[in-house]
């Protein structure tokens, strides 16, 4: 497969930055600058994924945003991707550290480099849940956000189709717990759950978030559900879901959208019955080449409307 010259130029402009966080760990942040610089976008990967999930040769989500004129940052959160050290059985951090330490460190870097925080956040899977949790605790960033875009993001499982149940209860819960006892961390790539490993703390806390009625921080007991109910100015949000997604069914995504309170939210369901080129899985909705023809242009159009 040959990449076009423009795409090759974009890849060559990639800047790799390491950001220190408490305990001596370092986060990796990738920066793809745009000459047009319409706005700054932060791409947030989900559980057991690093920022490579957004880059697929010359047609990934990051490159598509770059071609549209947006400056792009991608975060490898603690232990994943090119961050250091790698996830291992001694990794002692959870979602509280991700929200209270990792994301603030990434945003400070972006503010230092660009002068302002990101105007858009594009989230894959659980990355949307984590980013929403951060924003609920930091209203100043909410005010500076033009839009949030979620790909297959949800908290609870609403519709338990047997294949979805098999994926969730089998791979994520039963196999996940067995893997923790064996390795001391979640081998996400080995289990086919993502492109990277995940710490035991983040895995266990994410399971609690998904299975509990109330959305509560396992570290300091901050109640995200209550915080969302009090929010009156949540940014405009675009939600993508697919019936072929075995991780987040459209009803799960719709439930998550409603849990964020009253806001300008739009849910787009993907699939051949909806007129798309294919039935997208959890990963292919941001990685398949057809996405550049199907729904990525819709995303860019929506972003332009928020400017």
mmCIF file of C-alpha atoms in Angstrom:
data_model
loop_
_atom_site.group_PDB
_atom_site.id
_atom_site.type_symbol
_atom_site.label_atom_id
_atom_site.label_comp_id
_atom_site.label_asym_id
_atom_site.label_seq_id
_atom_site.Cartn_x
_atom_site.Cartn_y
_atom_site.Cartn_z
ATOM 1 C CA UNK A 1 0.000 0.000 0.000
ATOM 2 C CA UNK A 2 1.509 3.335 -1.024
ATOM 3 C CA UNK A 3 1.069 6.425 1.112
ATOM 4 C CA UNK A 4 0.538 9.739 -0.650
ATOM 5 C CA UNK A 5 3.320 12.389 -0.363
ATOM 6 C CA UNK A 6 1.156 14.691 1.746
ATOM 7 C CA UNK A 7 0.551 11.946 4.304
ATOM 8 C CA UNK A 8 4.271 11.104 4.394
ATOM 9 C CA UNK A 9 5.021 14.766 5.108
ATOM 10 C CA UNK A 10 2.520 14.732 7.970
ATOM 11 C CA UNK A 11 4.079 11.688 9.551
ATOM 12 C CA UNK A 12 7.544 13.286 9.342
ATOM 13 C CA UNK A 13 6.310 16.337 11.305
ATOM 14 C CA UNK A 14 5.486 14.138 14.284
ATOM 15 C CA UNK A 15 6.969 15.429 17.547
ATOM 16 C CA UNK A 16 7.442 13.099 20.522
ATOM 17 C CA UNK A 17 7.407 14.664 24.009
ATOM 18 C CA UNK A 18 7.884 13.139 27.474
ATOM 19 C CA UNK A 19 5.992 14.700 30.383
ATOM 20 C CA UNK A 20 6.964 13.990 34.031
ATOM 21 C CA UNK A 21 4.298 12.991 36.558
ATOM 22 C CA UNK A 22 4.552 12.050 40.276
ATOM 23 C CA UNK A 23 6.595 9.006 41.341
ATOM 24 C CA UNK A 24 9.105 9.596 38.548
ATOM 25 C CA UNK A 25 6.905 8.223 35.761
ATOM 26 C CA UNK A 26 6.887 9.855 32.331
ATOM 27 C CA UNK A 27 3.988 10.223 29.914
ATOM 28 C CA UNK A 28 4.479 10.229 26.172
ATOM 29 C CA UNK A 29 2.602 12.844 24.159
ATOM 30 C CA UNK A 30 2.642 12.939 20.358
ATOM 31 C CA UNK A 31 2.182 16.288 18.620
ATOM 32 C CA UNK A 32 1.205 16.689 14.964
ATOM 33 C CA UNK A 33 1.257 20.422 14.137
ATOM 34 C CA UNK A 34 -0.949 21.914 11.446
ATOM 35 C CA UNK A 35 0.009 24.947 9.392
ATOM 36 C CA UNK A 36 -3.655 26.009 9.260
ATOM 37 C CA UNK A 37 -4.137 25.406 13.001
ATOM 38 C CA UNK A 38 -7.928 25.832 13.025
ATOM 39 C CA UNK A 39 -8.016 24.551 16.603
ATOM 40 C CA UNK A 40 -6.208 22.140 18.919
ATOM 41 C CA UNK A 41 -7.502 18.601 19.408
ATOM 42 C CA UNK A 42 -6.498 16.076 22.081
ATOM 43 C CA UNK A 43 -7.039 12.413 21.214
ATOM 44 C CA UNK A 44 -7.689 10.247 24.265
ATOM 45 C CA UNK A 45 -7.339 6.434 23.930
ATOM 46 C CA UNK A 46 -9.356 4.039 26.055
ATOM 47 C CA UNK A 47 -8.506 1.267 28.504
ATOM 48 C CA UNK A 48 -5.707 -1.079 27.319
ATOM 49 C CA UNK A 49 -4.902 1.190 24.373
ATOM 50 C CA UNK A 50 -2.157 3.648 23.495
ATOM 51 C CA UNK A 51 -2.252 6.500 21.001
ATOM 52 C CA UNK A 52 -1.305 4.229 18.088
ATOM 53 C CA UNK A 53 -5.014 3.377 17.963
ATOM 54 C CA UNK A 54 -5.471 6.764 16.252
ATOM 55 C CA UNK A 55 -2.766 6.260 13.616
ATOM 56 C CA UNK A 56 -3.235 3.843 10.745
ATOM 57 C CA UNK A 57 -0.705 4.584 8.009
ATOM 58 C CA UNK A 58 -1.974 7.551 5.974
ATOM 59 C CA UNK A 59 -5.677 7.275 6.803
ATOM 60 C CA UNK A 60 -5.977 7.167 10.598
ATOM 61 C CA UNK A 61 -8.110 9.539 12.645
ATOM 62 C CA UNK A 62 -5.104 11.661 13.645
ATOM 63 C CA UNK A 63 -3.995 12.190 10.040
ATOM 64 C CA UNK A 64 -7.561 12.927 8.953
ATOM 65 C CA UNK A 65 -7.882 15.693 11.544
ATOM 66 C CA UNK A 66 -4.483 17.013 10.516
ATOM 67 C CA UNK A 67 -5.515 17.145 6.846
ATOM 68 C CA UNK A 68 -8.629 19.076 7.896
ATOM 69 C CA UNK A 69 -6.433 21.761 9.475
ATOM 70 C CA UNK A 70 -6.420 20.804 13.156
ATOM 71 C CA UNK A 71 -3.304 20.566 15.326
ATOM 72 C CA UNK A 72 -3.364 17.178 17.023
ATOM 73 C CA UNK A 73 -2.035 15.913 20.346
ATOM 74 C CA UNK A 74 -2.249 12.239 21.334
ATOM 75 C CA UNK A 75 -1.625 10.989 24.860
ATOM 76 C CA UNK A 76 -0.019 7.727 25.922
ATOM 77 C CA UNK A 77 -1.218 7.666 29.507
ATOM 78 C CA UNK A 78 0.787 6.089 32.290
ATOM 79 C CA UNK A 79 2.553 2.853 31.419
ATOM 80 C CA UNK A 80 1.300 2.634 27.836
ATOM 81 C CA UNK A 81 2.791 3.278 24.416
ATOM 82 C CA UNK A 82 6.065 5.175 24.704
ATOM 83 C CA UNK A 83 5.424 6.237 28.296
ATOM 84 C CA UNK A 84 7.854 5.021 30.949
ATOM 85 C CA UNK A 85 7.968 2.692 32.782
ATOM 86 C CA UNK A 86 5.796 0.145 31.033
ATOM 87 C CA UNK A 87 2.803 -1.357 32.817
ATOM 88 C CA UNK A 88 3.958 -4.206 35.047
ATOM 89 C CA UNK A 89 2.828 -6.098 38.132
ATOM 90 C CA UNK A 90 4.224 -3.350 40.356
ATOM 91 C CA UNK A 91 2.252 -0.543 38.691
ATOM 92 C CA UNK A 92 0.399 0.992 41.622
ATOM 93 C CA UNK A 93 -1.818 3.591 39.977
ATOM 94 C CA UNK A 94 -5.492 3.751 39.110
ATOM 95 C CA UNK A 95 -8.060 5.993 37.466
ATOM 96 C CA UNK A 96 -7.782 8.646 40.181
ATOM 97 C CA UNK A 97 -4.124 9.223 39.283
ATOM 98 C CA UNK A 98 -5.031 9.279 35.596
ATOM 99 C CA UNK A 99 -7.660 11.985 36.174
ATOM 100 C CA UNK A 100 -5.868 13.964 38.890
ATOM 101 C CA UNK A 101 -2.276 13.725 37.623
ATOM 102 C CA UNK A 102 -1.901 12.416 34.061
ATOM 103 C CA UNK A 103 -4.500 14.484 32.223
ATOM 104 C CA UNK A 104 -3.565 17.762 34.016
ATOM 105 C CA UNK A 105 0.100 17.181 33.089
ATOM 106 C CA UNK A 106 -0.818 16.629 29.432
ATOM 107 C CA UNK A 107 -3.036 19.728 29.351
ATOM 108 C CA UNK A 108 -0.336 21.900 30.943
ATOM 109 C CA UNK A 109 2.046 20.792 28.199
ATOM 110 C CA UNK A 110 -0.508 21.686 25.514
ATOM 111 C CA UNK A 111 -1.233 25.073 27.107
ATOM 112 C CA UNK A 112 2.486 25.836 27.288
ATOM 113 C CA UNK A 113 2.971 24.892 23.630
ATOM 114 C CA UNK A 114 -0.213 26.372 22.147
ATOM 115 C CA UNK A 115 -1.119 29.137 24.609
ATOM 116 C CA UNK A 116 -4.552 27.625 25.291
ATOM 117 C CA UNK A 117 -5.896 24.179 26.249
ATOM 118 C CA UNK A 118 -7.468 21.934 23.588
ATOM 119 C CA UNK A 119 -10.728 23.191 22.129
ATOM 120 C CA UNK A 120 -11.791 19.660 21.193
ATOM 121 C CA UNK A 121 -11.400 16.255 22.823
ATOM 122 C CA UNK A 122 -11.801 13.135 20.681
ATOM 123 C CA UNK A 123 -12.140 10.003 22.791
ATOM 124 C CA UNK A 124 -12.002 6.300 22.006
ATOM 125 C CA UNK A 125 -13.989 3.913 24.187
ATOM 126 C CA UNK A 126 -13.341 4.334 27.902
ATOM 127 C CA UNK A 127 -11.212 7.371 27.096
ATOM 128 C CA UNK A 128 -14.509 9.238 26.830
ATOM 129 C CA UNK A 129 -15.539 8.154 30.306
ATOM 130 C CA UNK A 130 -12.183 9.196 31.752
ATOM 131 C CA UNK A 131 -12.116 12.564 29.956
ATOM 132 C CA UNK A 132 -15.679 13.309 31.050
ATOM 133 C CA UNK A 133 -14.711 12.483 34.623
ATOM 134 C CA UNK A 134 -11.842 14.952 34.433
ATOM 135 C CA UNK A 135 -14.003 17.729 32.991
ATOM 136 C CA UNK A 136 -16.676 17.207 35.648
ATOM 137 C CA UNK A 137 -14.021 18.016 38.266
ATOM 138 C CA UNK A 138 -12.505 20.929 36.348
ATOM 139 C CA UNK A 139 -15.182 23.418 35.220
ATOM 140 C CA UNK A 140 -12.597 25.925 33.966
ATOM 141 C CA UNK A 141 -11.655 23.500 31.194
ATOM 142 C CA UNK A 142 -15.327 22.919 30.379
ATOM 143 C CA UNK A 143 -15.728 26.639 29.637
ATOM 144 C CA UNK A 144 -12.843 26.523 27.150
ATOM 145 C CA UNK A 145 -14.060 23.403 25.335
ATOM 146 C CA UNK A 146 -15.915 23.774 22.034
ATOM 147 C CA UNK A 147 -16.787 20.137 21.593
ATOM 148 C CA UNK A 148 -16.377 16.530 22.701
ATOM 149 C CA UNK A 149 -16.421 13.599 20.285
ATOM 150 C CA UNK A 150 -16.927 10.059 21.552
ATOM 151 C CA UNK A 151 -16.321 6.839 19.593
ATOM 152 C CA UNK A 152 -17.963 3.866 21.300
ATOM 153 C CA UNK A 153 -17.905 5.414 24.787
ATOM 154 C CA UNK A 154 -20.133 4.108 27.544
ATOM 155 C CA UNK A 155 -20.167 3.408 31.267
ATOM 156 C CA UNK A 156 -22.754 0.729 32.046
ATOM 157 C CA UNK A 157 -23.921 -2.135 29.830
ATOM 158 C CA UNK A 158 -27.610 -1.647 29.028
ATOM 159 C CA UNK A 159 -28.368 -4.234 26.362
ATOM 160 C CA UNK A 160 -26.875 -7.661 27.058
ATOM 161 C CA UNK A 161 -26.963 -9.378 23.669
ATOM 162 C CA UNK A 162 -25.388 -12.817 24.045
ATOM 163 C CA UNK A 163 -22.325 -11.874 21.957
ATOM 164 C CA UNK A 164 -21.931 -8.656 23.889
ATOM 165 C CA UNK A 165 -22.325 -10.567 27.151
ATOM 166 C CA UNK A 166 -19.711 -13.080 26.027
ATOM 167 C CA UNK A 167 -17.264 -10.289 25.172
ATOM 168 C CA UNK A 168 -17.922 -8.316 28.358
ATOM 169 C CA UNK A 169 -18.368 -11.042 30.968
ATOM 170 C CA UNK A 170 -16.047 -13.528 29.290
ATOM 171 C CA UNK A 171 -13.075 -11.533 27.993
ATOM 172 C CA UNK A 172 -13.207 -8.404 30.110
ATOM 173 C CA UNK A 173 -14.282 -9.862 33.456
ATOM 174 C CA UNK A 174 -13.495 -13.590 33.735
ATOM 175 C CA UNK A 175 -10.394 -13.662 31.533
ATOM 176 C CA UNK A 176 -9.341 -10.286 32.898
ATOM 177 C CA UNK A 177 -9.391 -11.473 36.495
ATOM 178 C CA UNK A 178 -7.558 -14.669 35.570
ATOM 179 C CA UNK A 179 -4.900 -12.656 33.732
ATOM 180 C CA UNK A 180 -4.453 -10.368 36.744
ATOM 181 C CA UNK A 181 -3.789 -13.363 38.980
ATOM 182 C CA UNK A 182 -1.303 -14.713 36.440
ATOM 183 C CA UNK A 183 0.563 -11.567 35.334
ATOM 184 C CA UNK A 184 -0.301 -8.924 37.922
ATOM 185 C CA UNK A 185 -1.634 -6.662 35.146
ATOM 186 C CA UNK A 186 -4.060 -6.892 32.224
ATOM 187 C CA UNK A 187 -2.313 -8.084 29.011
ATOM 188 C CA UNK A 188 -4.726 -6.236 26.749
ATOM 189 C CA UNK A 189 -3.053 -7.092 23.458
ATOM 190 C CA UNK A 190 -2.685 -10.773 24.341
ATOM 191 C CA UNK A 191 -6.396 -10.985 25.217
ATOM 192 C CA UNK A 192 -7.489 -9.027 22.154
ATOM 193 C CA UNK A 193 -8.891 -6.191 24.272
ATOM 194 C CA UNK A 194 -6.637 -3.428 22.960
ATOM 195 C CA UNK A 195 -3.170 -2.659 21.636
ATOM 196 C CA UNK A 196 -1.452 -2.364 25.034
ATOM 197 C CA UNK A 197 -1.382 -3.586 28.622
ATOM 198 C CA UNK A 198 -3.249 -2.025 31.543
ATOM 199 C CA UNK A 199 -2.483 -1.768 35.250
ATOM 200 C CA UNK A 200 -4.380 -3.834 37.798
ATOM 201 C CA UNK A 201 -5.599 -0.687 39.555
ATOM 202 C CA UNK A 202 -7.041 0.909 36.429
ATOM 203 C CA UNK A 203 -8.653 -2.360 35.344
ATOM 204 C CA UNK A 204 -10.312 -2.982 38.726
ATOM 205 C CA UNK A 205 -11.545 0.604 39.071
ATOM 206 C CA UNK A 206 -12.890 0.607 35.522
ATOM 207 C CA UNK A 207 -14.816 -2.593 36.289
ATOM 208 C CA UNK A 208 -16.286 -0.897 39.362
ATOM 209 C CA UNK A 209 -17.338 2.113 37.290
ATOM 210 C CA UNK A 210 -19.047 -0.165 34.763
ATOM 211 C CA UNK A 211 -20.846 -2.389 37.254
ATOM 212 C CA UNK A 212 -21.892 0.062 39.995
ATOM 213 C CA UNK A 213 -25.081 2.117 39.829
ATOM 214 C CA UNK A 214 -23.325 5.265 41.013
ATOM 215 C CA UNK A 215 -20.278 6.610 39.192
ATOM 216 C CA UNK A 216 -17.887 7.189 42.109
ATOM 217 C CA UNK A 217 -14.106 7.634 42.192
ATOM 218 C CA UNK A 218 -12.468 4.659 43.905
ATOM 219 C CA UNK A 219 -9.648 6.889 45.182
ATOM 220 C CA UNK A 220 -11.233 9.912 46.863
ATOM 221 C CA UNK A 221 -14.936 8.960 46.569
ATOM 222 C CA UNK A 222 -15.751 11.925 44.322
ATOM 223 C CA UNK A 223 -19.268 11.327 42.969
ATOM 224 C CA UNK A 224 -19.186 11.891 39.216
ATOM 225 C CA UNK A 225 -22.895 11.098 38.854
ATOM 226 C CA UNK A 226 -23.828 13.928 41.226
ATOM 227 C CA UNK A 227 -21.349 16.299 39.588
ATOM 228 C CA UNK A 228 -22.895 15.620 36.182
ATOM 229 C CA UNK A 229 -26.388 16.328 37.509
ATOM 230 C CA UNK A 230 -25.216 19.751 38.680
ATOM 231 C CA UNK A 231 -23.525 20.668 35.384
ATOM 232 C CA UNK A 232 -25.438 23.228 33.304
ATOM 233 C CA UNK A 233 -22.876 24.081 30.628
ATOM 234 C CA UNK A 234 -21.605 20.728 29.329
ATOM 235 C CA UNK A 235 -19.961 21.214 25.902
ATOM 236 C CA UNK A 236 -21.674 20.210 22.677
ATOM 237 C CA UNK A 237 -20.957 16.517 22.110
ATOM 238 C CA UNK A 238 -21.013 14.102 19.185
ATOM 239 C CA UNK A 239 -21.416 10.385 19.918
ATOM 240 C CA UNK A 240 -20.653 7.579 17.451
ATOM 241 C CA UNK A 241 -21.992 4.073 18.069
ATOM 242 C CA UNK A 242 -22.364 0.874 16.048
ATOM 243 C CA UNK A 243 -24.631 -2.161 16.348
ATOM 244 C CA UNK A 244 -21.597 -4.278 15.409
ATOM 245 C CA UNK A 245 -19.623 -2.913 18.371
ATOM 246 C CA UNK A 246 -19.425 -5.768 20.916
ATOM 247 C CA UNK A 247 -18.040 -3.460 23.609
ATOM 248 C CA UNK A 248 -20.474 -0.535 23.488
ATOM 249 C CA UNK A 249 -23.934 -1.057 21.989
ATOM 250 C CA UNK A 250 -25.760 2.089 20.768
ATOM 251 C CA UNK A 251 -28.096 1.785 23.767
ATOM 252 C CA UNK A 252 -25.058 1.805 26.069
ATOM 253 C CA UNK A 253 -23.745 4.924 24.331
ATOM 254 C CA UNK A 254 -27.165 6.581 24.524
ATOM 255 C CA UNK A 255 -27.315 5.838 28.255
ATOM 256 C CA UNK A 256 -23.883 7.395 28.726
ATOM 257 C CA UNK A 257 -24.956 10.475 26.768
ATOM 258 C CA UNK A 258 -27.998 10.916 29.013
ATOM 259 C CA UNK A 259 -25.881 10.453 32.151
ATOM 260 C CA UNK A 260 -23.934 13.614 31.266
ATOM 261 C CA UNK A 261 -27.025 15.738 31.855
ATOM 262 C CA UNK A 262 -28.824 18.161 29.557
ATOM 263 C CA UNK A 263 -26.539 19.307 26.753
ATOM 264 C CA UNK A 264 -26.332 19.650 22.989
ATOM 265 C CA UNK A 265 -25.653 15.988 22.250
ATOM 266 C CA UNK A 266 -25.986 14.147 18.938
ATOM 267 C CA UNK A 267 -25.870 10.358 18.623
ATOM 268 C CA UNK A 268 -24.863 8.886 15.256
ATOM 269 C CA UNK A 269 -25.407 5.151 14.768
ATOM 270 C CA UNK A 270 -23.136 3.513 12.201
ATOM 271 C CA UNK A 271 -23.815 0.468 10.040
ATOM 272 C CA UNK A 272 -24.846 -0.720 6.585
ATOM 273 C CA UNK A 273 -28.535 -0.339 7.480
ATOM 274 C CA UNK A 274 -27.799 3.304 8.229
ATOM 275 C CA UNK A 275 -26.228 3.742 4.783
ATOM 276 C CA UNK A 276 -22.585 3.276 5.759
ATOM 277 C CA UNK A 277 -20.043 1.243 3.812
ATOM 278 C CA UNK A 278 -19.635 -1.359 6.546
ATOM 279 C CA UNK A 279 -20.723 -2.512 9.995
ATOM 280 C CA UNK A 280 -18.041 -1.016 12.205
ATOM 281 C CA UNK A 281 -16.548 -2.751 15.222
ATOM 282 C CA UNK A 282 -15.290 -0.973 18.341
ATOM 283 C CA UNK A 283 -11.870 -0.465 16.774
ATOM 284 C CA UNK A 284 -12.663 -0.211 13.062
ATOM 285 C CA UNK A 285 -14.909 2.840 13.540
ATOM 286 C CA UNK A 286 -11.706 4.848 14.045
ATOM 287 C CA UNK A 287 -9.198 2.646 12.192
ATOM 288 C CA UNK A 288 -10.786 1.413 8.963
ATOM 289 C CA UNK A 289 -10.100 3.263 5.738
ATOM 290 C CA UNK A 290 -13.853 3.430 4.999
ATOM 291 C CA UNK A 291 -14.307 5.673 8.038
ATOM 292 C CA UNK A 292 -12.594 8.462 6.082
ATOM 293 C CA UNK A 293 -15.495 8.296 3.604
ATOM 294 C CA UNK A 294 -18.315 7.456 6.016
ATOM 295 C CA UNK A 295 -18.304 9.399 9.273
ATOM 296 C CA UNK A 296 -14.995 11.261 9.609
ATOM 297 C CA UNK A 297 -16.281 13.980 7.213
ATOM 298 C CA UNK A 298 -19.414 14.277 9.371
ATOM 299 C CA UNK A 299 -17.172 14.785 12.404
ATOM 300 C CA UNK A 300 -15.242 17.575 10.652
ATOM 301 C CA UNK A 301 -18.486 19.241 9.553
ATOM 302 C CA UNK A 302 -19.804 19.082 13.123
ATOM 303 C CA UNK A 303 -16.579 20.572 14.505
ATOM 304 C CA UNK A 304 -16.809 23.468 12.044
ATOM 305 C CA UNK A 305 -20.324 24.185 13.298
ATOM 306 C CA UNK A 306 -19.031 24.570 16.868
ATOM 307 C CA UNK A 307 -16.406 27.178 15.920
#
